[in-house]
Structure formats: C-alpha cells, structure tokens
Amino acid sequence: MSGAAGARGAHGASPRRRIGLLGGTFDPVHVAHVALARAALAHLALDELRFVPTGRSWQKVDAGASAQQRIEMLGIATAGLPRTSIDERETKRAGASYTIDTLIELRAQLGEAAALVWIVGSDQLRNLPTWHRWEELLHYAHLAVARRAGDTLEGLDARVRALVDAHAGEELPDAPAGSIVFFPMPPMQVSGSALRDRLARGGRPAELLPPGVLDYIDRNRLYRATPPREEPTRAPRPRSSATKRNRMDPRKLQRVVVDALDDIKAQDIRVFDTTAQTELFDRVIIATGTSNRQTRALASHVRDKVKEAGAPVVSMEGADTGEWVLVDLGDIVVHVMQPAIRQYYNLEELWG
C-alpha cells in the first residue's frame, strides 16, 4: 500500500512534520538498507529519514565494527541520499539498546509536532513479539512495513495479527503515532552475517555495498578472519594474486563480456569506467535479461566465454533466483538484471 504519498500531495503539505526512522546494526550498511530507505522516502511522503544505528543490541551482541566505524560507513553510503541523516543516540546509550527507549526519547523531545514512522521489513514484523515492550510501540510512532512481492501475512503471531487488524490503514494519517501501513519494495535478499562471512573469507562483494563502503572496509581492515592490529589506516588491499597472474587487459576483457552478452540478446548493455571511483575494479557492466531463464543464461555465457579467453572468473552469484546475477571477473564486475530490479536499484546513477 503506497497511498501515503498520494494523500499528502493531494491535500497539500501537512502541518505535522513526518520523520522516518530506520534502525539496525548496519554492520556493514549494504545496498538493501539504502534501497529500503529510498522506498520509504518515495512511498511514505517523509520530510526526513533518520538512520538509527544500534549501540549494544540485546539481540546482536557481537558487532564486527565499532559504533563509530558503522556511523562512518553510513555517512559514506548516504552521502548522496537526500533528506537523510544519522541519529547516533543509541550508540551513546549505556547498556542494552531498545527501540522503545529511542521512541520515548524522541517523543519527549518533539512532542506532538512530529509524526514518527518506524520502518521495518516484513521479517521484522514477524519477529515483533521478541522486541522489548513491543505492545507500546504504536503509542509513540507509526509502523511502516516494507512488503516485497509475494509477502503475505500468513503465519503471523496471533497478537501481531490482531495489532495489524486493529491499526492497519491504506495511508499514514496526520497523527503523531498509532497506525500501521505497508509499502512496496522489490525483492532483495542480503544477509548481514553472510556478508561479513564473505568478507572474512576474502570475498569482494562490491555489488552488495554502496560505493565507497568496500574501500572503507579495506582501509580499516574490517571483518577479517583474524582481529585487526592497532595500526594506522592503510591503502586498500590489492587484487588477489590469482587475478593478477592471469590478468587480461581490461579493454580486451570488456570486449569479451559485451560480445558474450550480445550473443544471446542482452538488452541495454551499459559499460562504466570506475577507475576514478574505486581501486577494486576498473569496469562495471550492466545488462538486462527479460526473464529468470535468460538472466541466468546471460551470466553463464559471460562466465564461460571469459574462461575460454583465458581470464579468471572470481565468482558468480544470484543464479538461484535469476532476478539479479553478478559475475565478478576481478577487474570487471558484471550485473545482469531483470528490468524491474534494474530500474529500482538504478546502478547507473551510482556508477555513471
């Protein structure tokens, strides 16, 4: 349901400021966090959105990065995102960090002059009974739930279902708190723990991190299998020895990739030179497949043709769903995406 933006626009600006709140460990911040923020800004008619990194979460006690490092990564990730800021209060709070405490503090500061909108994914809605004093959340804020295609309310805890039935609406009212609304978000599964594990094993998940965040992780030696030593910040880690040993000239590799995509009718092939933006790779190539089957076939054909040309293939991910398949070639990262996914995440804006 995305009527909030339409209703507000139709009746003019509301006298009550509408503040979105997106909490999380952001350890590290990844592209799904940014996509969730963009969707909330687009569909909820927010005046501003505040990222609220947790301090010492009672549910996640082992953080891979310090609070300050997580804040700095958020700053990098949101530098080009309008109407956003970072609220650091939970990182400065002693002891366990609870959402209800943050909402009570904000309501005491802002009074009734602002509508607070706590933003969650549908998975968090299902886990709501595990939250501290969860029954009180709507006393202080609205709850906005991102719903991906195919998400249903089946299997909800009976207490949560009763809460939804009692408070759900088509759009956010001009009230400070008390409602539940749903808004759409394209499917994108990114697990923070899996991302940290991949980094610890030496992976290069640039496609899952906002521009600049992977460089920061490298400079600060975060998420490594062994704890970092206390030493000055250093330059990003060089490409793997295997990649350097078999390295093909990026221009030649680019031609192999583009020809492979063109072989089986990829649409809207775009090439971006990223040498001025990151030291991790030289090119990003984006193409569209019209179905899950074609997207998988395009990525597999790229992988096979690159191997035939004698260049290394670091990894291929996302072929299980076929919505967004990434082929990491070391110097070049290839994204093969379905049209709706490509339009929504708009990687051209990031790398163009």
XYZ file of C-alpha atoms in Angstrom:
352
model
C 0.000 0.000 0.000
C 1.542 3.288 -1.020
C -1.250 5.814 -0.627
C 0.589 7.920 1.957
C 2.497 9.962 -0.575
C -0.545 10.469 -2.791
C -2.818 11.563 0.033
C -0.330 14.084 1.335
C 0.342 15.519 -2.086
C -3.360 15.833 -2.855
C -4.196 17.809 0.284
C -1.109 19.992 0.476
C 1.691 19.949 2.982
C 0.788 18.552 6.378
C 1.376 20.830 9.406
C 2.859 17.838 11.203
C 6.438 17.003 10.253
C 6.827 13.349 9.246
C 10.095 11.720 10.353
C 11.048 8.217 9.239
C 13.307 6.134 11.479
C 15.298 3.192 10.116
C 17.117 1.235 12.799
C 19.677 -1.536 12.527
C 23.212 -2.564 13.294
C 24.361 -1.543 9.772
C 27.325 -3.843 10.260
C 28.065 -3.082 7.481
C 25.482 -0.929 5.732
C 24.575 -2.596 2.426
C 22.560 -1.888 -0.710
C 19.327 -3.338 0.706
C 19.446 -0.785 3.549
C 19.778 2.035 1.024
C 17.024 0.555 -1.155
C 14.710 0.322 1.863
C 15.399 3.974 2.682
C 14.707 5.039 -0.917
C 11.433 3.090 -0.962
C 10.330 4.647 2.333
C 11.133 8.160 1.127
C 9.255 7.532 -2.108
C 6.106 5.955 -0.676
C 5.645 7.488 2.783
C 5.968 11.216 1.985
C 8.614 11.637 4.670
C 10.052 15.059 5.403
C 13.219 13.345 6.563
C 14.569 9.889 7.274
C 16.971 9.189 10.116
C 19.176 6.112 10.198
C 19.405 4.890 13.791
C 22.417 2.578 14.264
C 22.139 0.449 17.362
C 24.615 0.607 20.185
C 24.885 -2.675 22.017
C 21.845 -4.517 20.668
C 20.348 -7.035 23.055
C 19.677 -9.334 20.072
C 23.091 -8.944 18.380
C 25.865 -8.705 20.915
C 28.841 -9.353 18.613
C 29.432 -6.471 16.225
C 32.156 -6.680 13.605
C 32.816 -2.938 13.508
C 32.817 -0.312 16.224
C 29.903 2.077 16.583
C 31.983 4.919 15.150
C 33.029 2.828 12.145
C 29.420 1.859 11.452
C 28.418 5.524 11.634
C 31.204 6.475 9.228
C 30.150 3.757 6.759
C 26.566 5.025 6.967
C 27.833 8.514 6.199
C 29.573 7.232 3.067
C 26.539 5.216 1.960
C 24.041 8.056 2.404
C 26.136 10.975 1.167
C 24.019 11.289 -1.978
C 20.682 10.349 -0.422
C 18.500 13.445 0.099
C 16.551 14.156 3.288
C 18.527 11.675 5.362
C 20.636 11.971 8.495
C 22.177 9.722 11.143
C 20.830 9.689 14.697
C 23.651 8.470 16.952
C 21.752 8.333 20.255
C 21.657 4.538 20.563
C 25.408 4.228 20.052
C 25.935 6.543 23.037
C 23.494 4.768 25.333
C 24.953 2.614 28.100
C 23.692 -0.956 28.291
C 21.245 -2.730 26.008
C 19.651 -0.809 23.143
C 15.849 -0.921 22.801
C 13.692 0.692 20.137
C 11.036 1.687 22.662
C 13.558 3.802 24.608
C 14.526 5.676 21.446
C 10.898 6.391 20.588
C 10.148 7.620 24.117
C 13.172 9.968 23.977
C 12.202 11.331 20.567
C 8.596 11.861 21.560
C 9.714 13.735 24.684
C 11.929 15.979 22.536
C 9.483 16.587 19.691
C 6.124 16.485 21.439
C 3.078 16.071 19.208
C 4.520 18.309 16.489
C 6.064 15.397 14.571
C 4.778 12.094 13.273
C 7.348 9.365 13.931
C 7.406 6.457 11.471
C 9.447 3.392 12.472
C 10.380 1.478 9.303
C 10.773 -2.305 9.268
C 10.847 -5.198 6.845
C 8.182 -7.885 6.855
C 10.602 -10.273 8.575
C 10.870 -7.853 11.499
C 7.089 -7.651 11.704
C 7.032 -11.409 12.237
C 9.635 -11.081 14.995
C 7.854 -8.213 16.724
C 6.914 -10.217 19.863
C 10.648 -10.636 20.602
C 11.063 -6.842 20.907
C 11.186 -5.237 24.334
C 7.783 -3.691 25.213
C 6.640 -4.138 21.628
C 2.984 -3.621 22.515
C 3.796 0.032 23.322
C 5.459 0.953 20.011
C 2.308 2.414 18.468
C 1.856 4.717 21.467
C 4.870 6.668 20.212
C 5.133 6.038 16.451
C 3.524 4.666 13.337
C 4.875 1.387 11.968
C 5.678 1.228 8.236
C 6.325 -2.271 6.897
C 8.167 -2.859 3.607
C 6.391 -5.629 1.740
C 8.154 -7.417 -1.107
C 6.276 -9.123 -3.921
C 4.869 -12.399 -2.657
C 4.974 -11.433 1.025
C 1.837 -12.407 2.920
C 0.629 -12.074 6.487
C 0.169 -15.810 6.829
C 1.770 -17.338 9.898
C 1.880 -14.103 11.892
C 1.772 -14.433 15.651
C -1.874 -14.033 16.677
C -1.033 -10.983 18.787
C 0.727 -9.266 15.879
C -2.124 -10.154 13.547
C -4.577 -8.589 15.976
C -2.423 -5.449 16.126
C -2.339 -5.226 12.324
C -6.081 -5.790 12.022
C -6.755 -3.045 14.567
C -4.342 -0.400 13.272
C -3.560 -1.020 9.574
C -4.616 1.598 7.058
C -4.161 2.466 3.399
C -2.126 5.560 4.225
C -0.480 7.333 7.124
C -2.897 9.707 8.878
C -1.970 13.201 10.006
C -1.396 11.950 13.545
C 1.788 11.593 15.600
C 1.518 7.810 16.060
C -0.764 4.797 16.157
C -1.087 3.370 12.628
C 0.431 0.543 10.593
C 0.939 0.901 6.840
C 2.571 -1.274 4.205
C 4.641 -0.031 1.279
C 6.229 -1.893 -1.660
C 9.866 -2.802 -2.081
C 11.411 -5.025 -4.792
C 12.802 -8.356 -3.541
C 16.433 -8.291 -2.474
C 17.918 -10.747 -0.023
C 21.105 -9.508 1.637
C 22.172 -11.110 4.903
C 24.498 -9.062 7.086
C 26.005 -12.177 8.666
C 26.564 -13.805 5.260
C 28.114 -10.570 4.010
C 30.528 -10.451 6.968
C 31.383 -14.108 6.446
C 32.130 -13.488 2.775
C 34.394 -10.571 3.679
C 36.160 -12.677 6.312
C 36.912 -15.291 3.638
C 38.465 -12.659 1.393
C 35.406 -12.104 -0.797
C 34.855 -8.854 -2.704
C 31.077 -8.240 -2.506
C 31.210 -4.800 -4.129
C 27.780 -5.376 -5.674
C 26.202 -5.610 -2.210
C 27.812 -2.493 -0.738
C 27.166 1.175 -1.549
C 30.022 2.912 -3.415
C 32.909 3.753 -1.117
C 31.975 1.350 1.680
C 34.178 -1.510 0.492
C 37.127 0.881 0.210
C 36.472 1.948 3.818
C 36.314 -1.692 4.947
C 39.655 -2.384 3.277
C 41.333 0.717 4.665
C 40.249 -0.157 8.195
C 40.810 -3.913 7.839
C 37.287 -4.769 8.991
C 35.562 -8.174 9.030
C 38.747 -10.162 8.603
C 39.079 -13.718 9.834
C 41.660 -12.543 12.387
C 41.239 -9.400 14.509
C 42.942 -6.297 13.097
C 46.045 -4.993 14.792
C 46.129 -1.445 16.102
C 47.945 0.337 13.315
C 47.455 3.331 11.015
C 44.903 3.199 8.235
C 46.412 1.815 5.055
C 45.610 1.646 1.367
C 43.058 -0.866 0.037
C 44.191 -4.466 -0.300
C 45.425 -5.280 -3.834
C 43.616 -7.723 -6.078
C 44.253 -11.394 -5.446
C 47.445 -12.949 -6.775
C 45.406 -15.354 -8.916
C 43.620 -12.456 -10.576
C 46.870 -10.582 -11.187
C 48.627 -13.684 -12.501
C 46.046 -14.305 -15.255
C 45.022 -10.704 -15.721
C 43.714 -9.706 -19.136
C 43.803 -6.133 -20.371
C 40.515 -4.601 -19.120
C 39.647 -3.286 -22.584
C 40.011 -6.744 -24.106
C 38.085 -8.316 -21.222
C 35.350 -5.723 -21.696
C 35.010 -6.732 -25.350
C 34.743 -10.422 -24.408
C 31.969 -9.628 -21.931
C 29.998 -7.317 -24.225
C 30.210 -9.796 -27.114
C 29.044 -12.614 -24.835
C 26.062 -10.572 -23.679
C 25.208 -9.607 -27.245
C 25.433 -13.259 -28.371
C 22.198 -14.135 -26.618
C 20.376 -10.833 -26.949
C 21.007 -8.974 -23.696
C 19.197 -5.644 -23.644
C 20.539 -2.171 -22.847
C 24.196 -3.088 -22.253
C 26.000 -0.274 -20.433
C 29.713 -0.029 -19.571
C 31.090 2.267 -16.838
C 34.741 3.093 -16.230
C 35.086 3.088 -12.423
C 38.817 3.710 -12.093
C 38.203 7.183 -10.631
C 35.725 5.843 -8.053
C 37.323 2.698 -6.653
C 40.614 0.817 -6.725
C 38.880 -2.564 -6.514
C 37.816 -2.924 -10.165
C 38.084 -0.996 -13.434
C 34.704 -1.510 -15.095
C 31.068 -2.146 -14.212
C 28.941 -3.647 -16.985
C 25.150 -3.728 -16.620
C 22.720 -5.591 -18.872
C 19.071 -6.628 -18.801
C 17.581 -10.092 -19.229
C 13.860 -10.390 -19.902
C 13.262 -13.493 -17.757
C 14.883 -15.500 -14.968
C 15.957 -18.054 -17.531
C 17.586 -15.507 -19.839
C 19.286 -13.680 -16.976
C 20.884 -16.921 -15.774
C 21.823 -17.868 -19.340
C 23.459 -14.493 -19.989
C 25.555 -14.665 -16.826
C 26.589 -18.269 -17.508
C 27.555 -17.387 -21.090
C 29.700 -14.484 -19.871
C 31.423 -16.770 -17.364
C 32.094 -19.446 -19.996
C 33.392 -17.025 -22.652
C 35.717 -15.315 -20.166
C 37.152 -18.688 -19.154
C 37.599 -19.625 -22.819
C 39.525 -16.373 -23.300
C 41.908 -17.399 -20.516
C 40.854 -14.853 -17.898
C 39.848 -15.762 -14.324
C 36.279 -15.768 -13.014
C 36.229 -14.929 -9.306
C 32.582 -15.789 -8.608
C 29.018 -15.839 -9.922
C 26.135 -15.135 -7.549
C 22.358 -14.805 -7.754
C 21.736 -17.517 -10.350
C 19.440 -19.359 -7.942
C 16.701 -16.749 -8.398
C 17.784 -15.178 -11.689
C 16.490 -11.752 -10.690
C 19.962 -10.208 -10.368
C 23.034 -12.256 -11.277
C 26.504 -10.899 -10.629
C 29.664 -12.161 -12.318
C 32.866 -10.991 -10.614
C 35.806 -11.040 -13.035
C 38.245 -9.173 -10.807
C 38.867 -6.133 -12.998
C 35.269 -6.107 -14.235
C 32.007 -6.677 -12.356
C 29.014 -7.693 -14.490
C 25.405 -7.186 -13.337
C 22.682 -8.994 -15.307
C 19.301 -7.854 -14.010
C 15.619 -8.143 -14.728
C 14.019 -4.852 -15.849
C 12.141 -4.001 -12.636
C 15.173 -4.730 -10.458
C 17.443 -2.667 -12.698
C 15.071 0.275 -12.754
C 14.581 0.231 -8.998
C 18.213 -0.043 -7.882
C 19.445 2.273 -10.649
C 23.112 1.265 -10.557
C 23.697 3.610 -13.475
C 23.241 6.505 -11.064
C 25.783 5.012 -8.667
C 28.492 4.329 -11.241
C 27.679 6.796 -14.010
